[in-house]
Every structure is written in structure tokens, then in C-alpha cells.
């Protein structure tokens, strides 16, 4: 009990542990014939057994389908209409100019023209008004000139 009072308390350090026998100490113990146990300690695994019923159900289940992409005809129609549209200086409209006009990123326009983009109805509606060509609806109508409002 009095031993506890005599030891200084060192904050921030754990108690000194006996060092692991290495190299020369291990060889000396082997030469003397002492019992030596060499092995590594591993932590217990917290993983339980696999739930095979759940795994089998996931295998049987259909995988989620990737989102559909814009049709290539939409991209071609958009690219042709964009190039036909002239800027005030007489040059054809670039993807960046079109993106600025519809308040979108130039990469979004590039993705639409290449057919990699997910359909965004709001963006397609803005693009239709700027380039004056239908980009939504029946495949036969895509690329046709956009008609004005119906007359009463």
C-alpha cells in the first residue's frame, strides 16, 4: 500500500511495460534452454458470421439501372442549331456562349451534345427557346423549328 504513495504520478504517459525480447536477448534465451514462445497477438474480430439469406436476396434482386441519357439525335440537333445561330459579330455560337445564354455550365452543353447527359427538362426548355429548335417530345419532332404560341 505504501508503494503507491512513493511512486510519482506521470501524466500523459502509460506505465512502462517490459520490452519485447528481440535479437540478442532471444538468442541468449534459446542458448540457455529457456522456454520461448514466439507468436503474434491478434485482436478479436468484431464481424459476425455472414448473413447468407440477405446476400442471396441481393443477388436475386435486379441491380439498379443507371439513369437514362439524352438521345444522340437531341445532341446532333442541338449542335446543328447552335452552329446555325449567329452571334452579333457574325460568327456561329460556341458552347460557352450558349451556356452563358441559358445560365448553365459549358460542360453541361458539351455533355448534352455528346449524349452523355441525364435529361434535364428545365435546361432543355431554355435551350429550345435560345436556339429555336425542338429538343423534347416525339423523336420525329426533335430538330424541327420551334413554332410560336398558338393563335386563338
JSON list of C-alpha atoms in Angstrom, two decimals:
[
{"chain": "A", "resi": 1, "resn": "UNK", "atom": "CA", "xyz": [0.00, 0.00, 0.00]},
{"chain": "A", "resi": 2, "resn": "UNK", "atom": "CA", "xyz": [2.79, 2.39, 0.85]},
{"chain": "A", "resi": 3, "resn": "UNK", "atom": "CA", "xyz": [4.33, 1.64, -2.54]},
{"chain": "A", "resi": 4, "resn": "UNK", "atom": "CA", "xyz": [1.57, 3.61, -4.20]},
{"chain": "A", "resi": 5, "resn": "UNK", "atom": "CA", "xyz": [2.45, 6.75, -2.19]},
{"chain": "A", "resi": 6, "resn": "UNK", "atom": "CA", "xyz": [6.12, 6.62, -3.12]},
{"chain": "A", "resi": 7, "resn": "UNK", "atom": "CA", "xyz": [5.64, 6.43, -6.91]},
{"chain": "A", "resi": 8, "resn": "UNK", "atom": "CA", "xyz": [5.37, 9.74, -8.75]},
{"chain": "A", "resi": 9, "resn": "UNK", "atom": "CA", "xyz": [2.32, 10.18, -10.95]},
{"chain": "A", "resi": 10, "resn": "UNK", "atom": "CA", "xyz": [3.33, 10.94, -14.53]},
{"chain": "A", "resi": 11, "resn": "UNK", "atom": "CA", "xyz": [0.52, 12.44, -16.54]},
{"chain": "A", "resi": 12, "resn": "UNK", "atom": "CA", "xyz": [0.38, 11.71, -20.24]},
{"chain": "A", "resi": 13, "resn": "UNK", "atom": "CA", "xyz": [2.41, 8.53, -20.17]},
{"chain": "A", "resi": 14, "resn": "UNK", "atom": "CA", "xyz": [1.31, 4.97, -19.65]},
{"chain": "A", "resi": 15, "resn": "UNK", "atom": "CA", "xyz": [3.08, 2.68, -17.26]},
{"chain": "A", "resi": 16, "resn": "UNK", "atom": "CA", "xyz": [6.34, 1.21, -18.53]},
{"chain": "A", "resi": 17, "resn": "UNK", "atom": "CA", "xyz": [5.82, -2.21, -19.98]},
{"chain": "A", "resi": 18, "resn": "UNK", "atom": "CA", "xyz": [8.51, -4.84, -20.29]},
{"chain": "A", "resi": 19, "resn": "UNK", "atom": "CA", "xyz": [10.16, -4.59, -23.68]},
{"chain": "A", "resi": 20, "resn": "UNK", "atom": "CA", "xyz": [9.63, -7.33, -26.21]},
{"chain": "A", "resi": 21, "resn": "UNK", "atom": "CA", "xyz": [12.64, -9.64, -26.37]},
{"chain": "A", "resi": 22, "resn": "UNK", "atom": "CA", "xyz": [14.41, -9.20, -29.68]},
{"chain": "A", "resi": 23, "resn": "UNK", "atom": "CA", "xyz": [17.56, -10.27, -31.38]},
{"chain": "A", "resi": 24, "resn": "UNK", "atom": "CA", "xyz": [20.38, -10.99, -28.94]},
{"chain": "A", "resi": 25, "resn": "UNK", "atom": "CA", "xyz": [18.13, -11.45, -25.89]},
{"chain": "A", "resi": 26, "resn": "UNK", "atom": "CA", "xyz": [16.07, -14.04, -27.77]},
{"chain": "A", "resi": 27, "resn": "UNK", "atom": "CA", "xyz": [19.20, -15.85, -28.97]},
{"chain": "A", "resi": 28, "resn": "UNK", "atom": "CA", "xyz": [20.66, -15.87, -25.45]},
{"chain": "A", "resi": 29, "resn": "UNK", "atom": "CA", "xyz": [17.44, -17.35, -24.06]},
{"chain": "A", "resi": 30, "resn": "UNK", "atom": "CA", "xyz": [17.49, -20.05, -26.74]},
{"chain": "A", "resi": 31, "resn": "UNK", "atom": "CA", "xyz": [21.09, -20.95, -25.92]},
{"chain": "A", "resi": 32, "resn": "UNK", "atom": "CA", "xyz": [20.32, -21.21, -22.22]},
{"chain": "A", "resi": 33, "resn": "UNK", "atom": "CA", "xyz": [17.45, -23.60, -22.97]},
{"chain": "A", "resi": 34, "resn": "UNK", "atom": "CA", "xyz": [14.68, -21.43, -21.52]},
{"chain": "A", "resi": 35, "resn": "UNK", "atom": "CA", "xyz": [11.11, -21.94, -22.70]},
{"chain": "A", "resi": 36, "resn": "UNK", "atom": "CA", "xyz": [10.41, -19.48, -25.50]},
{"chain": "A", "resi": 37, "resn": "UNK", "atom": "CA", "xyz": [7.02, -18.76, -27.02]},
{"chain": "A", "resi": 38, "resn": "UNK", "atom": "CA", "xyz": [7.09, -16.78, -30.22]},
{"chain": "A", "resi": 39, "resn": "UNK", "atom": "CA", "xyz": [3.80, -15.70, -31.74]},
{"chain": "A", "resi": 40, "resn": "UNK", "atom": "CA", "xyz": [1.83, -12.66, -32.70]},
{"chain": "A", "resi": 41, "resn": "UNK", "atom": "CA", "xyz": [-1.20, -11.50, -30.84]},
{"chain": "A", "resi": 42, "resn": "UNK", "atom": "CA", "xyz": [-4.16, -10.55, -32.98]},
{"chain": "A", "resi": 43, "resn": "UNK", "atom": "CA", "xyz": [-7.21, -8.58, -31.97]},
{"chain": "A", "resi": 44, "resn": "UNK", "atom": "CA", "xyz": [-10.52, -10.38, -31.95]},
{"chain": "A", "resi": 45, "resn": "UNK", "atom": "CA", "xyz": [-12.75, -9.91, -34.96]},
{"chain": "A", "resi": 46, "resn": "UNK", "atom": "CA", "xyz": [-15.92, -7.98, -34.38]},
{"chain": "A", "resi": 47, "resn": "UNK", "atom": "CA", "xyz": [-17.52, -9.35, -37.55]},
{"chain": "A", "resi": 48, "resn": "UNK", "atom": "CA", "xyz": [-20.17, -11.96, -37.06]},
{"chain": "A", "resi": 49, "resn": "UNK", "atom": "CA", "xyz": [-20.99, -14.75, -39.47]},
{"chain": "A", "resi": 50, "resn": "UNK", "atom": "CA", "xyz": [-22.20, -13.73, -42.93]},
{"chain": "A", "resi": 51, "resn": "UNK", "atom": "CA", "xyz": [-25.96, -13.41, -43.41]},
{"chain": "A", "resi": 52, "resn": "UNK", "atom": "CA", "xyz": [-26.32, -15.71, -46.41]},
{"chain": "A", "resi": 53, "resn": "UNK", "atom": "CA", "xyz": [-30.07, -15.18, -46.76]},
{"chain": "A", "resi": 54, "resn": "UNK", "atom": "CA", "xyz": [-29.60, -11.43, -47.19]},
{"chain": "A", "resi": 55, "resn": "UNK", "atom": "CA", "xyz": [-26.70, -11.92, -49.62]},
{"chain": "A", "resi": 56, "resn": "UNK", "atom": "CA", "xyz": [-28.75, -14.36, -51.72]},
{"chain": "A", "resi": 57, "resn": "UNK", "atom": "CA", "xyz": [-31.70, -11.95, -51.79]},
{"chain": "A", "resi": 58, "resn": "UNK", "atom": "CA", "xyz": [-29.42, -9.16, -53.01]},
{"chain": "A", "resi": 59, "resn": "UNK", "atom": "CA", "xyz": [-28.06, -11.43, -55.73]},
{"chain": "A", "resi": 60, "resn": "UNK", "atom": "CA", "xyz": [-31.56, -12.32, -56.93]},
{"chain": "A", "resi": 61, "resn": "UNK", "atom": "CA", "xyz": [-32.69, -8.69, -56.87]},
{"chain": "A", "resi": 62, "resn": "UNK", "atom": "CA", "xyz": [-32.33, -6.64, -60.04]},
{"chain": "A", "resi": 63, "resn": "UNK", "atom": "CA", "xyz": [-29.48, -4.18, -59.88]},
{"chain": "A", "resi": 64, "resn": "UNK", "atom": "CA", "xyz": [-30.49, -0.53, -60.02]},
{"chain": "A", "resi": 65, "resn": "UNK", "atom": "CA", "xyz": [-30.45, 0.73, -63.56]},
{"chain": "A", "resi": 66, "resn": "UNK", "atom": "CA", "xyz": [-28.29, 3.72, -64.42]},
{"chain": "A", "resi": 67, "resn": "UNK", "atom": "CA", "xyz": [-30.23, 6.90, -65.25]},
{"chain": "A", "resi": 68, "resn": "UNK", "atom": "CA", "xyz": [-31.23, 7.23, -68.88]},
{"chain": "A", "resi": 69, "resn": "UNK", "atom": "CA", "xyz": [-29.17, 9.50, -71.09]},
{"chain": "A", "resi": 70, "resn": "UNK", "atom": "CA", "xyz": [-30.24, 12.08, -73.65]},
{"chain": "A", "resi": 71, "resn": "UNK", "atom": "CA", "xyz": [-30.78, 10.62, -77.12]},
{"chain": "A", "resi": 72, "resn": "UNK", "atom": "CA", "xyz": [-27.99, 11.22, -79.63]},
{"chain": "A", "resi": 73, "resn": "UNK", "atom": "CA", "xyz": [-30.48, 12.88, -82.01]},
{"chain": "A", "resi": 74, "resn": "UNK", "atom": "CA", "xyz": [-31.06, 15.59, -79.39]},
{"chain": "A", "resi": 75, "resn": "UNK", "atom": "CA", "xyz": [-27.32, 16.25, -79.22]},
{"chain": "A", "resi": 76, "resn": "UNK", "atom": "CA", "xyz": [-26.99, 16.42, -83.01]},
{"chain": "A", "resi": 77, "resn": "UNK", "atom": "CA", "xyz": [-30.00, 18.74, -83.34]},
{"chain": "A", "resi": 78, "resn": "UNK", "atom": "CA", "xyz": [-28.65, 21.00, -80.59]},
{"chain": "A", "resi": 79, "resn": "UNK", "atom": "CA", "xyz": [-25.16, 21.16, -82.14]},
{"chain": "A", "resi": 80, "resn": "UNK", "atom": "CA", "xyz": [-26.54, 21.97, -85.62]},
{"chain": "A", "resi": 81, "resn": "UNK", "atom": "CA", "xyz": [-28.91, 24.63, -84.30]},
{"chain": "A", "resi": 82, "resn": "UNK", "atom": "CA", "xyz": [-26.17, 26.18, -82.15]},
{"chain": "A", "resi": 83, "resn": "UNK", "atom": "CA", "xyz": [-23.78, 26.41, -85.09]},
{"chain": "A", "resi": 84, "resn": "UNK", "atom": "CA", "xyz": [-26.51, 27.86, -87.33]},
{"chain": "A", "resi": 85, "resn": "UNK", "atom": "CA", "xyz": [-27.30, 30.54, -84.73]},
{"chain": "A", "resi": 86, "resn": "UNK", "atom": "CA", "xyz": [-25.11, 33.58, -85.35]},
{"chain": "A", "resi": 87, "resn": "UNK", "atom": "CA", "xyz": [-23.76, 35.97, -82.77]},
{"chain": "A", "resi": 88, "resn": "UNK", "atom": "CA", "xyz": [-23.88, 39.76, -83.38]},
{"chain": "A", "resi": 89, "resn": "UNK", "atom": "CA", "xyz": [-20.31, 39.64, -84.75]},
{"chain": "A", "resi": 90, "resn": "UNK", "atom": "CA", "xyz": [-21.40, 37.16, -87.46]},
{"chain": "A", "resi": 91, "resn": "UNK", "atom": "CA", "xyz": [-19.68, 34.07, -86.00]},
{"chain": "A", "resi": 92, "resn": "UNK", "atom": "CA", "xyz": [-21.52, 30.90, -85.00]},
{"chain": "A", "resi": 93, "resn": "UNK", "atom": "CA", "xyz": [-22.41, 30.42, -81.34]},
{"chain": "A", "resi": 94, "resn": "UNK", "atom": "CA", "xyz": [-19.94, 28.41, -79.21]},
{"chain": "A", "resi": 95, "resn": "UNK", "atom": "CA", "xyz": [-20.88, 26.01, -76.43]},
{"chain": "A", "resi": 96, "resn": "UNK", "atom": "CA", "xyz": [-19.67, 28.58, -73.93]},
{"chain": "A", "resi": 97, "resn": "UNK", "atom": "CA", "xyz": [-21.85, 31.32, -75.46]},
{"chain": "A", "resi": 98, "resn": "UNK", "atom": "CA", "xyz": [-24.87, 29.02, -75.37]},
{"chain": "A", "resi": 99, "resn": "UNK", "atom": "CA", "xyz": [-24.14, 28.04, -71.76]},
{"chain": "A", "resi": 100, "resn": "UNK", "atom": "CA", "xyz": [-23.91, 31.71, -70.78]},
{"chain": "A", "resi": 101, "resn": "UNK", "atom": "CA", "xyz": [-27.22, 32.44, -72.53]},
{"chain": "A", "resi": 102, "resn": "UNK", "atom": "CA", "xyz": [-29.08, 29.71, -70.60]},
{"chain": "A", "resi": 103, "resn": "UNK", "atom": "CA", "xyz": [-27.17, 30.20, -67.32]},
{"chain": "A", "resi": 104, "resn": "UNK", "atom": "CA", "xyz": [-25.59, 26.72, -67.37]},
{"chain": "A", "resi": 105, "resn": "UNK", "atom": "CA", "xyz": [-22.08, 25.30, -67.33]},
{"chain": "A", "resi": 106, "resn": "UNK", "atom": "CA", "xyz": [-20.29, 24.81, -70.67]},
{"chain": "A", "resi": 107, "resn": "UNK", "atom": "CA", "xyz": [-19.66, 21.18, -69.63]},
{"chain": "A", "resi": 108, "resn": "UNK", "atom": "CA", "xyz": [-23.44, 20.63, -69.42]},
{"chain": "A", "resi": 109, "resn": "UNK", "atom": "CA", "xyz": [-23.83, 21.77, -73.03]},
{"chain": "A", "resi": 110, "resn": "UNK", "atom": "CA", "xyz": [-20.94, 19.54, -74.12]},
{"chain": "A", "resi": 111, "resn": "UNK", "atom": "CA", "xyz": [-22.50, 16.56, -72.31]},
{"chain": "A", "resi": 112, "resn": "UNK", "atom": "CA", "xyz": [-25.88, 17.21, -73.97]},
{"chain": "A", "resi": 113, "resn": "UNK", "atom": "CA", "xyz": [-24.35, 17.41, -77.44]},
{"chain": "A", "resi": 114, "resn": "UNK", "atom": "CA", "xyz": [-22.38, 14.19, -76.94]},
{"chain": "A", "resi": 115, "resn": "UNK", "atom": "CA", "xyz": [-25.36, 12.28, -75.47]},
{"chain": "A", "resi": 116, "resn": "UNK", "atom": "CA", "xyz": [-23.78, 11.73, -72.03]},
{"chain": "A", "resi": 117, "resn": "UNK", "atom": "CA", "xyz": [-26.11, 13.97, -70.02]},
{"chain": "A", "resi": 118, "resn": "UNK", "atom": "CA", "xyz": [-29.13, 12.97, -67.96]},
{"chain": "A", "resi": 119, "resn": "UNK", "atom": "CA", "xyz": [-32.24, 14.71, -69.40]},
{"chain": "A", "resi": 120, "resn": "UNK", "atom": "CA", "xyz": [-32.95, 17.98, -67.60]},
{"chain": "A", "resi": 121, "resn": "UNK", "atom": "CA", "xyz": [-36.31, 19.33, -68.79]},
{"chain": "A", "resi": 122, "resn": "UNK", "atom": "CA", "xyz": [-35.67, 22.82, -67.44]},
{"chain": "A", "resi": 123, "resn": "UNK", "atom": "CA", "xyz": [-32.34, 23.15, -69.26]},
{"chain": "A", "resi": 124, "resn": "UNK", "atom": "CA", "xyz": [-33.76, 21.65, -72.47]},
{"chain": "A", "resi": 125, "resn": "UNK", "atom": "CA", "xyz": [-36.65, 24.16, -72.40]},
{"chain": "A", "resi": 126, "resn": "UNK", "atom": "CA", "xyz": [-34.21, 27.09, -72.08]},
{"chain": "A", "resi": 127, "resn": "UNK", "atom": "CA", "xyz": [-32.07, 25.70, -74.90]},
{"chain": "A", "resi": 128, "resn": "UNK", "atom": "CA", "xyz": [-35.13, 25.27, -77.15]},
{"chain": "A", "resi": 129, "resn": "UNK", "atom": "CA", "xyz": [-36.01, 28.96, -76.75]},
{"chain": "A", "resi": 130, "resn": "UNK", "atom": "CA", "xyz": [-32.46, 30.16, -77.43]},
{"chain": "A", "resi": 131, "resn": "UNK", "atom": "CA", "xyz": [-31.68, 28.00, -80.50]},
{"chain": "A", "resi": 132, "resn": "UNK", "atom": "CA", "xyz": [-35.28, 27.90, -81.82]},
{"chain": "A", "resi": 133, "resn": "UNK", "atom": "CA", "xyz": [-35.41, 24.12, -82.32]},
{"chain": "A", "resi": 134, "resn": "UNK", "atom": "CA", "xyz": [-37.45, 21.42, -80.56]},
{"chain": "A", "resi": 135, "resn": "UNK", "atom": "CA", "xyz": [-35.28, 19.23, -78.31]},
{"chain": "A", "resi": 136, "resn": "UNK", "atom": "CA", "xyz": [-38.04, 17.44, -76.38]},
{"chain": "A", "resi": 137, "resn": "UNK", "atom": "CA", "xyz": [-41.03, 15.33, -77.31]},
{"chain": "A", "resi": 138, "resn": "UNK", "atom": "CA", "xyz": [-41.51, 12.70, -80.00]},
{"chain": "A", "resi": 139, "resn": "UNK", "atom": "CA", "xyz": [-38.30, 11.55, -81.74]},
{"chain": "A", "resi": 140, "resn": "UNK", "atom": "CA", "xyz": [-39.74, 12.58, -85.12]},
{"chain": "A", "resi": 141, "resn": "UNK", "atom": "CA", "xyz": [-40.20, 16.18, -83.92]},
{"chain": "A", "resi": 142, "resn": "UNK", "atom": "CA", "xyz": [-36.70, 16.63, -82.47]},
{"chain": "A", "resi": 143, "resn": "UNK", "atom": "CA", "xyz": [-34.75, 19.14, -84.56]},
{"chain": "A", "resi": 144, "resn": "UNK", "atom": "CA", "xyz": [-37.81, 20.77, -86.15]},
{"chain": "A", "resi": 145, "resn": "UNK", "atom": "CA", "xyz": [-38.17, 24.56, -85.87]},
{"chain": "A", "resi": 146, "resn": "UNK", "atom": "CA", "xyz": [-39.90, 25.72, -82.73]},
{"chain": "A", "resi": 147, "resn": "UNK", "atom": "CA", "xyz": [-43.33, 27.14, -83.56]},
{"chain": "A", "resi": 148, "resn": "UNK", "atom": "CA", "xyz": [-44.56, 30.25, -81.80]},
{"chain": "A", "resi": 149, "resn": "UNK", "atom": "CA", "xyz": [-47.55, 30.29, -79.47]},
{"chain": "A", "resi": 150, "resn": "UNK", "atom": "CA", "xyz": [-50.86, 29.03, -80.88]},
{"chain": "A", "resi": 151, "resn": "UNK", "atom": "CA", "xyz": [-53.22, 31.68, -82.24]},
{"chain": "A", "resi": 152, "resn": "UNK", "atom": "CA", "xyz": [-56.72, 31.78, -80.84]}
]
